Protein backbone atom coordinates (compact mmCIF):
# COMPACT_ATOMS: atom_id res chain seq x y z
CA UNK A 1 0.00 0.00 0.00
CA UNK A 2 1.07 3.57 -0.64
CA UNK A 3 2.94 5.10 2.25
CA UNK A 4 4.22 8.56 3.11
CA UNK A 5 6.12 8.63 6.39
CA UNK A 6 6.92 11.73 8.38
CA UNK A 7 9.73 11.32 10.87
CA UNK A 8 7.92 12.70 13.93
CA UNK A 9 4.27 13.00 14.95
CA UNK A 10 5.05 15.58 17.63
CA UNK A 11 8.05 17.88 17.96
CA UNK A 12 8.92 20.65 20.40
CA UNK A 13 11.71 23.07 19.62
CA UNK A 14 12.92 26.45 20.84
CA UNK A 15 12.97 29.76 19.01
CA UNK A 16 16.09 30.26 16.95
CA UNK A 17 16.77 26.56 16.50
CA UNK A 18 17.26 25.04 13.07
CA UNK A 19 14.55 22.43 12.63
CA UNK A 20 14.46 19.56 10.16
CA UNK A 21 11.23 17.78 9.21
CA UNK A 22 11.74 14.63 7.18
CA UNK A 23 9.38 12.94 4.77
CA UNK A 24 9.89 9.65 2.94
CA UNK A 25 7.63 8.02 0.36
CA UNK A 26 7.86 4.46 -0.91
CA UNK A 27 5.81 4.84 -4.09
CA UNK A 28 8.53 6.06 -6.47
CA UNK A 29 6.61 9.32 -6.91
CA UNK A 30 8.25 12.20 -8.72
CA UNK A 31 6.29 14.94 -6.97
CA UNK A 32 6.49 15.89 -3.31
CA UNK A 33 4.91 18.71 -1.34
CA UNK A 34 5.07 20.39 2.06
CA UNK A 35 2.03 22.12 3.57
CA UNK A 36 1.23 23.72 6.84
CA UNK A 37 -2.26 23.54 8.31
CA UNK A 38 -3.61 26.08 10.76
CA UNK A 39 -7.14 26.44 12.19
CA UNK A 40 -9.26 28.65 9.99
CA UNK A 41 -6.61 28.86 7.27
CA UNK A 42 -6.77 25.41 5.73
CA UNK A 43 -3.75 23.92 3.98
CA UNK A 44 -1.14 26.28 2.63
CA UNK A 45 1.61 25.15 0.29
CA UNK A 46 5.14 25.93 1.47
CA UNK A 47 7.37 24.25 -1.14
CA UNK A 48 7.09 21.52 -3.72
CA UNK A 49 9.37 19.47 -5.91
CA UNK A 50 8.74 17.75 -9.24
CA UNK A 51 12.08 15.98 -9.40
CA UNK A 52 15.26 15.25 -7.49
CA UNK A 53 17.24 18.40 -6.68
CA UNK A 54 14.39 20.51 -8.00
CA UNK A 55 12.28 22.80 -5.80
CA UNK A 56 9.63 25.44 -6.30
CA UNK A 57 8.23 27.98 -3.87
CA UNK A 58 4.63 27.63 -2.84
CA UNK A 59 2.41 30.28 -1.31
CA UNK A 60 4.27 30.78 1.98
CA UNK A 61 7.98 29.92 1.58
CA UNK A 62 9.35 32.65 3.86
CA UNK A 63 11.33 31.24 6.76
CA UNK A 64 11.56 27.78 5.19
CA UNK A 65 13.83 25.91 2.82
CA UNK A 66 13.75 22.38 1.42
CA UNK A 67 16.11 19.69 0.27
CA UNK A 68 15.53 16.81 -2.14
CA UNK A 69 18.72 14.86 -2.65
CA UNK A 70 16.96 11.55 -3.28
CA UNK A 71 13.71 10.83 -5.04
CA UNK A 72 12.02 9.30 -2.00
CA UNK A 73 12.99 11.94 0.56
CA UNK A 74 11.88 15.57 0.88
CA UNK A 75 13.06 17.58 3.86
CA UNK A 76 11.61 20.81 5.18
CA UNK A 77 13.99 23.09 7.07
CA UNK A 78 13.10 25.92 9.40
CA UNK A 79 16.24 28.00 9.28
CA UNK A 80 15.63 29.83 12.56
CA UNK A 81 12.41 28.67 14.19
CA UNK A 82 9.94 31.27 15.39
CA UNK A 83 6.76 30.93 17.45
CA UNK A 84 4.59 31.77 14.43
CA UNK A 85 5.82 28.57 12.81
CA UNK A 86 4.00 26.50 15.41
CA UNK A 87 1.67 24.45 13.26
CA UNK A 88 0.75 21.07 11.79
CA UNK A 89 3.05 20.21 8.88
CA UNK A 90 1.88 17.79 6.22
CA UNK A 91 3.95 16.12 3.54
CA UNK A 92 2.41 14.67 0.38
CA UNK A 93 3.52 12.96 -2.80
CA UNK A 94 1.98 12.22 -6.18
CA UNK A 95 2.99 10.45 -9.38
CA UNK A 96 4.86 12.33 -12.09
CA UNK A 97 3.61 13.73 -15.33
CA UNK A 98 1.29 16.67 -15.00
CA UNK A 99 1.27 17.12 -11.25
CA UNK A 100 -2.06 18.82 -11.29
CA UNK A 101 -3.84 15.72 -12.57
CA UNK A 102 -2.79 13.34 -9.89
CA UNK A 103 -4.24 12.77 -6.42
CA UNK A 104 -1.84 13.36 -3.59
CA UNK A 105 -0.94 10.89 -0.85
CA UNK A 106 -0.37 12.40 2.57
CA UNK A 107 1.63 11.51 5.64
CA UNK A 108 0.04 11.72 9.09
CA UNK A 109 1.62 15.08 9.81
CA UNK A 110 4.05 16.54 12.32
CA UNK A 111 2.63 18.76 15.02
CA UNK A 112 5.44 21.23 15.67
CA UNK A 113 5.51 23.54 18.68
CA UNK A 114 8.06 26.33 18.89
CA UNK A 115 8.55 27.65 22.42
CA UNK B 1 -4.04 31.57 -2.99
CA UNK B 2 -7.34 30.04 -1.89
CA UNK B 3 -9.22 28.63 -4.84
CA UNK B 4 -11.92 26.39 -3.40
CA UNK B 5 -14.26 27.43 -0.61
CA UNK B 6 -16.35 24.82 1.14
CA UNK B 7 -19.80 25.42 2.53
CA UNK B 8 -20.91 24.95 5.24
CA UNK B 9 -17.90 25.29 7.51
CA UNK B 10 -19.43 22.78 9.91
CA UNK B 11 -22.27 20.27 9.63
CA UNK B 12 -23.82 18.06 12.26
CA UNK B 13 -26.23 15.26 11.36
CA UNK B 14 -27.69 12.05 12.76
CA UNK B 15 -26.41 8.66 11.70
CA UNK B 16 -28.30 7.40 8.66
CA UNK B 17 -28.95 10.87 7.24
CA UNK B 18 -27.34 12.20 4.09
CA UNK B 19 -24.62 14.85 4.26
CA UNK B 20 -24.07 17.40 1.51
CA UNK B 21 -21.04 19.65 1.29
CA UNK B 22 -20.45 22.27 -1.36
CA UNK B 23 -17.35 23.75 -2.92
CA UNK B 24 -17.12 26.91 -5.00
CA UNK B 25 -14.07 28.02 -6.93
CA UNK B 26 -13.03 31.05 -8.92
CA UNK B 27 -11.13 30.14 -12.08
CA UNK B 28 -11.36 27.50 -14.76
CA UNK B 29 -10.16 24.10 -13.65
CA UNK B 30 -8.84 20.90 -15.12
CA UNK B 31 -10.20 18.72 -12.34
CA UNK B 32 -11.54 18.91 -8.81
CA UNK B 33 -10.71 16.51 -6.01
CA UNK B 34 -12.24 15.75 -2.63
CA UNK B 35 -10.22 14.68 0.39
CA UNK B 36 -11.07 13.55 3.89
CA UNK B 37 -9.10 14.19 7.07
CA UNK B 38 -9.71 12.42 10.35
CA UNK B 39 -8.75 14.38 13.44
CA UNK B 40 -4.97 14.60 13.86
CA UNK B 41 -4.23 12.63 10.70
CA UNK B 42 -3.24 13.34 7.12
CA UNK B 43 -5.62 13.81 4.21
CA UNK B 44 -6.95 10.87 2.23
CA UNK B 45 -8.01 11.22 -1.39
CA UNK B 46 -11.66 10.30 -1.97
CA UNK B 47 -12.59 11.09 -5.54
CA UNK B 48 -11.47 13.08 -8.59
CA UNK B 49 -13.87 14.57 -11.13
CA UNK B 50 -12.64 16.03 -14.39
CA UNK B 51 -13.96 19.24 -15.90
CA UNK B 52 -15.77 17.33 -18.66
CA UNK B 53 -17.60 15.11 -16.14
CA UNK B 54 -20.81 16.09 -14.38
CA UNK B 55 -21.25 13.35 -11.83
CA UNK B 56 -19.19 10.58 -10.28
CA UNK B 57 -19.93 7.86 -7.73
CA UNK B 58 -17.77 5.88 -5.36
CA UNK B 59 -19.57 3.67 -2.86
CA UNK B 60 -21.70 5.97 -0.67
CA UNK B 61 -20.09 9.08 -2.19
CA UNK B 62 -21.58 11.08 -5.02
CA UNK B 63 -19.80 14.10 -6.46
CA UNK B 64 -21.27 16.56 -8.92
CA UNK B 65 -19.55 19.30 -10.85
CA UNK B 66 -21.14 22.34 -12.47
CA UNK B 67 -18.45 24.23 -14.35
CA UNK B 68 -20.88 26.95 -15.44
CA UNK B 69 -21.48 27.80 -11.77
CA UNK B 70 -17.94 26.93 -10.74
CA UNK B 71 -19.21 24.66 -8.01
CA UNK B 72 -19.10 21.07 -6.84
CA UNK B 73 -20.94 19.09 -4.22
CA UNK B 74 -20.07 15.99 -2.23
CA UNK B 75 -22.95 13.85 -1.02
CA UNK B 76 -22.42 11.12 1.56
CA UNK B 77 -25.45 8.87 1.77
CA UNK B 78 -26.55 6.91 4.85
CA UNK B 79 -23.87 8.50 6.97
CA UNK B 80 -22.12 6.64 9.79
CA UNK B 81 -20.34 7.84 12.92
CA UNK B 82 -17.09 6.80 11.24
CA UNK B 83 -17.71 9.46 8.55
CA UNK B 84 -16.99 12.14 11.16
CA UNK B 85 -14.06 14.07 9.68
CA UNK B 86 -13.14 17.22 7.80
CA UNK B 87 -13.70 17.23 4.05
CA UNK B 88 -11.70 19.36 1.65
CA UNK B 89 -12.09 20.17 -1.99
CA UNK B 90 -8.98 20.86 -4.03
CA UNK B 91 -8.77 22.36 -7.48
CA UNK B 92 -6.23 22.64 -10.24
CA UNK B 93 -6.39 26.26 -11.37
CA UNK B 94 -4.33 25.94 -14.57
CA UNK B 95 -1.57 24.02 -16.27
CA UNK B 96 1.01 22.20 -14.25
CA UNK B 97 0.33 23.89 -10.94
CA UNK B 98 -0.20 22.13 -7.63
CA UNK B 99 -3.57 21.56 -6.04
CA UNK B 100 -5.13 24.42 -4.14
CA UNK B 101 -7.13 23.34 -1.11
CA UNK B 102 -10.16 24.96 0.46
CA UNK B 103 -10.56 25.41 4.20
CA UNK B 104 -12.77 22.38 4.64
CA UNK B 105 -16.13 21.35 6.05
CA UNK B 106 -16.14 19.70 9.46
CA UNK B 107 -18.73 16.92 9.50
CA UNK B 108 -20.01 15.41 12.73
CA UNK B 109 -22.19 12.33 12.51
CA UNK B 110 -23.97 11.61 15.76
CA UNK B 111 -24.81 7.99 16.57
mmCIF file of N, CA, C and O in Angstrom, chain A residues 9 33 35 37 40-43 45 48 50 59 88 90 97-109 111, chain B residues 1-2 30-31 33 35 37 40-45 48 50 88 92 94-104:
data_model
loop_
_atom_site.group_PDB
_atom_site.id
_atom_site.type_symbol
_atom_site.label_atom_id
_atom_site.label_comp_id
_atom_site.label_asym_id
_atom_site.label_seq_id
_atom_site.Cartn_x
_atom_site.Cartn_y
_atom_site.Cartn_z
ATOM 1 N N UNK A 9 5.664 12.556 14.842
ATOM 2 C CA UNK A 9 4.272 13.000 14.952
ATOM 3 C C UNK A 9 4.182 14.290 15.754
ATOM 4 O O UNK A 9 3.361 15.146 15.472
ATOM 5 N N UNK A 33 5.453 17.426 -1.762
ATOM 6 C CA UNK A 33 4.907 18.708 -1.336
ATOM 7 C C UNK A 33 5.015 18.843 0.192
ATOM 8 O O UNK A 33 4.888 17.862 0.913
ATOM 9 N N UNK A 35 3.086 21.183 3.199
ATOM 10 C CA UNK A 35 2.026 22.117 3.567
ATOM 11 C C UNK A 35 2.109 22.393 5.068
ATOM 12 O O UNK A 35 2.595 21.574 5.835
ATOM 13 N N UNK A 37 -0.816 23.463 8.095
ATOM 14 C CA UNK A 37 -2.256 23.540 8.307
ATOM 15 C C UNK A 37 -2.524 24.223 9.630
ATOM 16 O O UNK A 37 -2.059 23.775 10.679
ATOM 17 N N UNK A 40 -8.670 27.525 10.685
ATOM 18 C CA UNK A 40 -9.259 28.649 9.987
ATOM 19 C C UNK A 40 -8.546 29.058 8.711
ATOM 20 O O UNK A 40 -9.063 29.886 7.951
ATOM 21 N N UNK A 41 -7.370 28.485 8.464
ATOM 22 C CA UNK A 41 -6.606 28.865 7.268
ATOM 23 C C UNK A 41 -6.471 27.731 6.269
ATOM 24 O O UNK A 41 -5.973 27.939 5.159
ATOM 25 N N UNK A 42 -6.870 26.538 6.645
ATOM 26 C CA UNK A 42 -6.771 25.408 5.734
ATOM 27 C C UNK A 42 -5.332 25.005 5.486
ATOM 28 O O UNK A 42 -4.435 25.270 6.297
ATOM 29 N N UNK A 43 -5.094 24.345 4.353
ATOM 30 C CA UNK A 43 -3.752 23.916 3.976
ATOM 31 C C UNK A 43 -3.108 24.986 3.107
ATOM 32 O O UNK A 43 -3.715 25.460 2.147
ATOM 33 N N UNK A 45 0.461 25.798 0.901
ATOM 34 C CA UNK A 45 1.612 25.155 0.292
ATOM 35 C C UNK A 45 2.877 25.947 0.579
ATOM 36 O O UNK A 45 2.950 27.146 0.284
ATOM 37 N N UNK A 48 7.315 22.780 -3.057
ATOM 38 C CA UNK A 48 7.088 21.516 -3.719
ATOM 39 C C UNK A 48 8.249 21.194 -4.646
ATOM 40 O O UNK A 48 9.091 22.055 -4.938
ATOM 41 N N UNK A 50 9.181 18.664 -8.191
ATOM 42 C CA UNK A 50 8.740 17.747 -9.240
ATOM 43 C C UNK A 50 9.833 16.756 -9.641
ATOM 44 O O UNK A 50 9.613 15.911 -10.504
ATOM 45 N N UNK A 59 3.043 29.020 -1.683
ATOM 46 C CA UNK A 59 2.408 30.281 -1.312
ATOM 47 C C UNK A 59 3.071 30.973 -0.124
ATOM 48 O O UNK A 59 3.016 32.192 -0.006
ATOM 49 N N UNK A 88 0.728 22.442 12.281
ATOM 50 C CA UNK A 88 0.753 21.070 11.795
ATOM 51 C C UNK A 88 1.367 21.094 10.400
ATOM 52 O O UNK A 88 0.911 21.863 9.534
ATOM 53 N N UNK A 90 2.274 18.973 6.976
ATOM 54 C CA UNK A 90 1.877 17.789 6.220
ATOM 55 C C UNK A 90 2.722 17.649 4.972
ATOM 56 O O UNK A 90 2.918 18.614 4.228
ATOM 57 N N UNK A 97 4.442 13.221 -14.258
ATOM 58 C CA UNK A 97 3.614 13.734 -15.333
ATOM 59 C C UNK A 97 3.066 15.071 -14.896
ATOM 60 O O UNK A 97 3.668 15.770 -14.099
ATOM 61 N N UNK A 98 1.916 15.419 -15.386
ATOM 62 C CA UNK A 98 1.294 16.672 -14.997
ATOM 63 C C UNK A 98 0.834 16.564 -13.558
ATOM 64 O O UNK A 98 -0.130 15.896 -13.239
ATOM 65 N N UNK A 99 1.542 17.262 -12.681
ATOM 66 C CA UNK A 99 1.270 17.115 -11.247
ATOM 67 C C UNK A 99 -0.161 17.443 -10.905
ATOM 68 O O UNK A 99 -0.742 16.878 -9.999
ATOM 69 N N UNK A 100 -0.734 18.359 -11.644
ATOM 70 C CA UNK A 100 -2.064 18.816 -11.293
ATOM 71 C C UNK A 100 -3.124 17.743 -11.484
ATOM 72 O O UNK A 100 -4.192 17.833 -10.915
ATOM 73 N N UNK A 101 -2.827 16.723 -12.274
ATOM 74 C CA UNK A 101 -3.841 15.724 -12.570
ATOM 75 C C UNK A 101 -3.924 14.623 -11.525
ATOM 76 O O UNK A 101 -4.888 13.873 -11.496
ATOM 77 N N UNK A 102 -2.924 14.525 -10.720
ATOM 78 C CA UNK A 102 -2.790 13.345 -9.892
ATOM 79 C C UNK A 102 -3.203 13.587 -8.445
ATOM 80 O O UNK A 102 -2.821 14.588 -7.855
ATOM 81 N N UNK A 103 -3.949 12.656 -7.848
ATOM 82 C CA UNK A 103 -4.242 12.771 -6.422
ATOM 83 C C UNK A 103 -2.967 12.702 -5.599
ATOM 84 O O UNK A 103 -1.994 12.050 -5.987
ATOM 85 N N UNK A 104 -2.990 13.370 -4.473
ATOM 86 C CA UNK A 104 -1.840 13.364 -3.586
ATOM 87 C C UNK A 104 -2.054 12.387 -2.436
ATOM 88 O O UNK A 104 -3.168 12.186 -1.968
ATOM 89 N N UNK A 105 -0.938 11.795 -1.987
ATOM 90 C CA UNK A 105 -0.940 10.888 -0.850
ATOM 91 C C UNK A 105 -0.228 11.590 0.298
ATOM 92 O O UNK A 105 0.893 12.071 0.123
ATOM 93 N N UNK A 106 -0.883 11.621 1.453
ATOM 94 C CA UNK A 106 -0.369 12.399 2.567
ATOM 95 C C UNK A 106 0.200 11.525 3.678
ATOM 96 O O UNK A 106 -0.271 10.396 3.911
ATOM 97 N N UNK A 107 1.200 12.073 4.375
ATOM 98 C CA UNK A 107 1.628 11.506 5.638
ATOM 99 C C UNK A 107 0.673 11.920 6.747
ATOM 100 O O UNK A 107 -0.278 12.682 6.516
ATOM 101 N N UNK A 108 0.927 11.435 7.963
ATOM 102 C CA UNK A 108 0.044 11.723 9.085
ATOM 103 C C UNK A 108 0.340 13.050 9.765
ATOM 104 O O UNK A 108 -0.357 13.436 10.701
ATOM 105 N N UNK A 109 1.369 13.749 9.297
ATOM 106 C CA UNK A 109 1.623 15.085 9.810
ATOM 107 C C UNK A 109 2.582 15.113 10.986
ATOM 108 O O UNK A 109 2.752 14.126 11.710
ATOM 109 N N UNK A 111 3.102 17.602 14.251
ATOM 110 C CA UNK A 111 2.626 18.764 15.016
ATOM 111 C C UNK A 111 3.830 19.388 15.699
ATOM 112 O O UNK A 111 4.394 18.804 16.621
ATOM 113 N N UNK B 1 -3.017 31.327 -1.980
ATOM 114 C CA UNK B 1 -4.043 31.570 -2.986
ATOM 115 C C UNK B 1 -5.137 30.535 -2.804
ATOM 116 O O UNK B 1 -4.990 29.379 -3.196
ATOM 117 N N UNK B 2 -6.228 30.939 -2.179
ATOM 118 C CA UNK B 2 -7.341 30.036 -1.889
ATOM 119 C C UNK B 2 -8.220 29.971 -3.120
ATOM 120 O O UNK B 2 -8.738 30.977 -3.592
ATOM 121 N N UNK B 30 -9.000 22.138 -14.374
ATOM 122 C CA UNK B 30 -8.836 20.896 -15.117
ATOM 123 C C UNK B 30 -9.596 19.770 -14.435
ATOM 124 O O UNK B 30 -10.262 18.974 -15.071
ATOM 125 N N UNK B 31 -9.434 19.697 -13.106
ATOM 126 C CA UNK B 31 -10.199 18.724 -12.340
ATOM 127 C C UNK B 31 -10.392 19.228 -10.922
ATOM 128 O O UNK B 31 -9.789 20.224 -10.503
ATOM 129 N N UNK B 33 -10.885 17.709 -6.831
ATOM 130 C CA UNK B 33 -10.706 16.512 -6.009
ATOM 131 C C UNK B 33 -11.277 16.756 -4.619
ATOM 132 O O UNK B 33 -11.248 17.876 -4.116
ATOM 133 N N UNK B 35 -11.050 15.386 -0.569
ATOM 134 C CA UNK B 35 -10.225 14.680 0.390
ATOM 135 C C UNK B 35 -10.933 14.649 1.740
ATOM 136 O O UNK B 35 -11.737 15.518 2.051
ATOM 137 N N UNK B 37 -10.135 14.164 6.056
ATOM 138 C CA UNK B 37 -9.101 14.192 7.072
ATOM 139 C C UNK B 37 -9.720 13.849 8.424
ATOM 140 O O UNK B 37 -10.546 14.619 8.936
ATOM 141 N N UNK B 40 -6.368 14.872 13.547
ATOM 142 C CA UNK B 40 -4.972 14.599 13.864
ATOM 143 C C UNK B 40 -4.232 13.737 12.857
ATOM 144 O O UNK B 40 -3.111 13.307 13.125
ATOM 145 N N UNK B 41 -4.851 13.485 11.709
ATOM 146 C CA UNK B 41 -4.228 12.630 10.701
ATOM 147 C C UNK B 41 -4.029 13.396 9.399
ATOM 148 O O UNK B 41 -4.414 14.552 9.264
ATOM 149 N N UNK B 42 -3.403 12.733 8.425
ATOM 150 C CA UNK B 42 -3.237 13.343 7.119
ATOM 151 C C UNK B 42 -4.504 13.241 6.285
ATOM 152 O O UNK B 42 -5.490 12.640 6.704
ATOM 153 N N UNK B 43 -4.467 13.843 5.098
ATOM 154 C CA UNK B 43 -5.616 13.808 4.208
ATOM 155 C C UNK B 43 -5.604 12.527 3.384
ATOM 156 O O UNK B 43 -4.547 12.006 3.035
ATOM 157 N N UNK B 44 -6.795 12.059 3.069
ATOM 158 C CA UNK B 44 -6.952 10.873 2.234
ATOM 159 C C UNK B 44 -7.789 11.249 1.025
ATOM 160 O O UNK B 44 -8.867 11.834 1.164
ATOM 161 N N UNK B 45 -7.288 10.914 -0.160
ATOM 162 C CA UNK B 45 -8.009 11.225 -1.391
ATOM 163 C C UNK B 45 -9.259 10.368 -1.502
ATOM 164 O O UNK B 45 -9.222 9.155 -1.281
ATOM 165 N N UNK B 48 -11.894 12.040 -7.646
ATOM 166 C CA UNK B 48 -11.474 13.077 -8.593
ATOM 167 C C UNK B 48 -12.518 13.160 -9.689
ATOM 168 O O UNK B 48 -12.946 12.122 -10.221
ATOM 169 N N UNK B 50 -13.245 15.196 -13.360
ATOM 170 C CA UNK B 50 -12.636 16.033 -14.391
ATOM 171 C C UNK B 50 -13.625 17.083 -14.874
ATOM 172 O O UNK B 50 -14.829 16.943 -14.713
ATOM 173 N N UNK B 88 -12.300 18.255 2.394
ATOM 174 C CA UNK B 88 -11.702 19.359 1.645
ATOM 175 C C UNK B 88 -11.893 19.147 0.155
ATOM 176 O O UNK B 88 -11.739 18.023 -0.348
ATOM 177 N N UNK B 92 -7.409 22.388 -9.423
ATOM 178 C CA UNK B 92 -6.231 22.635 -10.236
ATOM 179 C C UNK B 92 -6.521 23.867 -11.071
ATOM 180 O O UNK B 92 -7.229 23.775 -12.080
ATOM 181 N N UNK B 94 -4.770 25.883 -13.177
ATOM 182 C CA UNK B 94 -4.329 25.942 -14.567
ATOM 183 C C UNK B 94 -3.028 25.180 -14.714
ATOM 184 O O UNK B 94 -2.231 25.097 -13.785
ATOM 185 N N UNK B 95 -2.838 24.627 -15.886
ATOM 186 C CA UNK B 95 -1.575 24.017 -16.269
ATOM 187 C C UNK B 95 -0.992 23.073 -15.248
ATOM 188 O O UNK B 95 -1.693 22.313 -14.599
ATOM 189 N N UNK B 96 0.305 23.127 -15.111
ATOM 190 C CA UNK B 96 1.007 22.201 -14.250
ATOM 191 C C UNK B 96 1.248 22.813 -12.875
ATOM 192 O O UNK B 96 2.364 22.857 -12.378
ATOM 193 N N UNK B 97 0.197 23.286 -12.260
ATOM 194 C CA UNK B 97 0.327 23.892 -10.937
ATOM 195 C C UNK B 97 -0.215 22.944 -9.893
ATOM 196 O O UNK B 97 -1.085 22.126 -10.171
ATOM 197 N N UNK B 98 0.270 23.057 -8.672
ATOM 198 C CA UNK B 98 -0.196 22.134 -7.629
ATOM 199 C C UNK B 98 -1.652 22.388 -7.258
ATOM 200 O O UNK B 98 -2.221 23.435 -7.561
ATOM 201 N N UNK B 99 -2.212 21.423 -6.558
ATOM 202 C CA UNK B 99 -3.566 21.560 -6.045
ATOM 203 C C UNK B 99 -3.665 22.753 -5.105
ATOM 204 O O UNK B 99 -2.711 23.088 -4.401
ATOM 205 N N UNK B 100 -4.836 23.371 -5.103
ATOM 206 C CA UNK B 100 -5.128 24.424 -4.140
ATOM 207 C C UNK B 100 -6.315 23.956 -3.310
ATOM 208 O O UNK B 100 -7.389 23.667 -3.851
ATOM 209 N N UNK B 101 -6.121 23.883 -1.996
ATOM 210 C CA UNK B 101 -7.135 23.339 -1.106
ATOM 211 C C UNK B 101 -8.009 24.433 -0.514
ATOM 212 O O UNK B 101 -7.550 25.550 -0.244
ATOM 213 N N UNK B 102 -9.282 24.088 -0.300
ATOM 214 C CA UNK B 102 -10.163 24.960 0.458
ATOM 215 C C UNK B 102 -9.923 24.778 1.940
ATOM 216 O O UNK B 102 -9.028 24.041 2.357
ATOM 217 N N UNK B 103 -10.743 25.448 2.746
ATOM 218 C CA UNK B 103 -10.555 25.406 4.196
ATOM 219 C C UNK B 103 -11.300 24.251 4.865
ATOM 220 O O UNK B 103 -11.104 23.984 6.036
ATOM 221 N N UNK B 104 -12.157 23.587 4.131
ATOM 222 C CA UNK B 104 -12.774 22.376 4.643
ATOM 223 C C UNK B 104 -14.118 22.554 5.300
ATOM 224 O O UNK B 104 -14.476 23.638 5.758
#
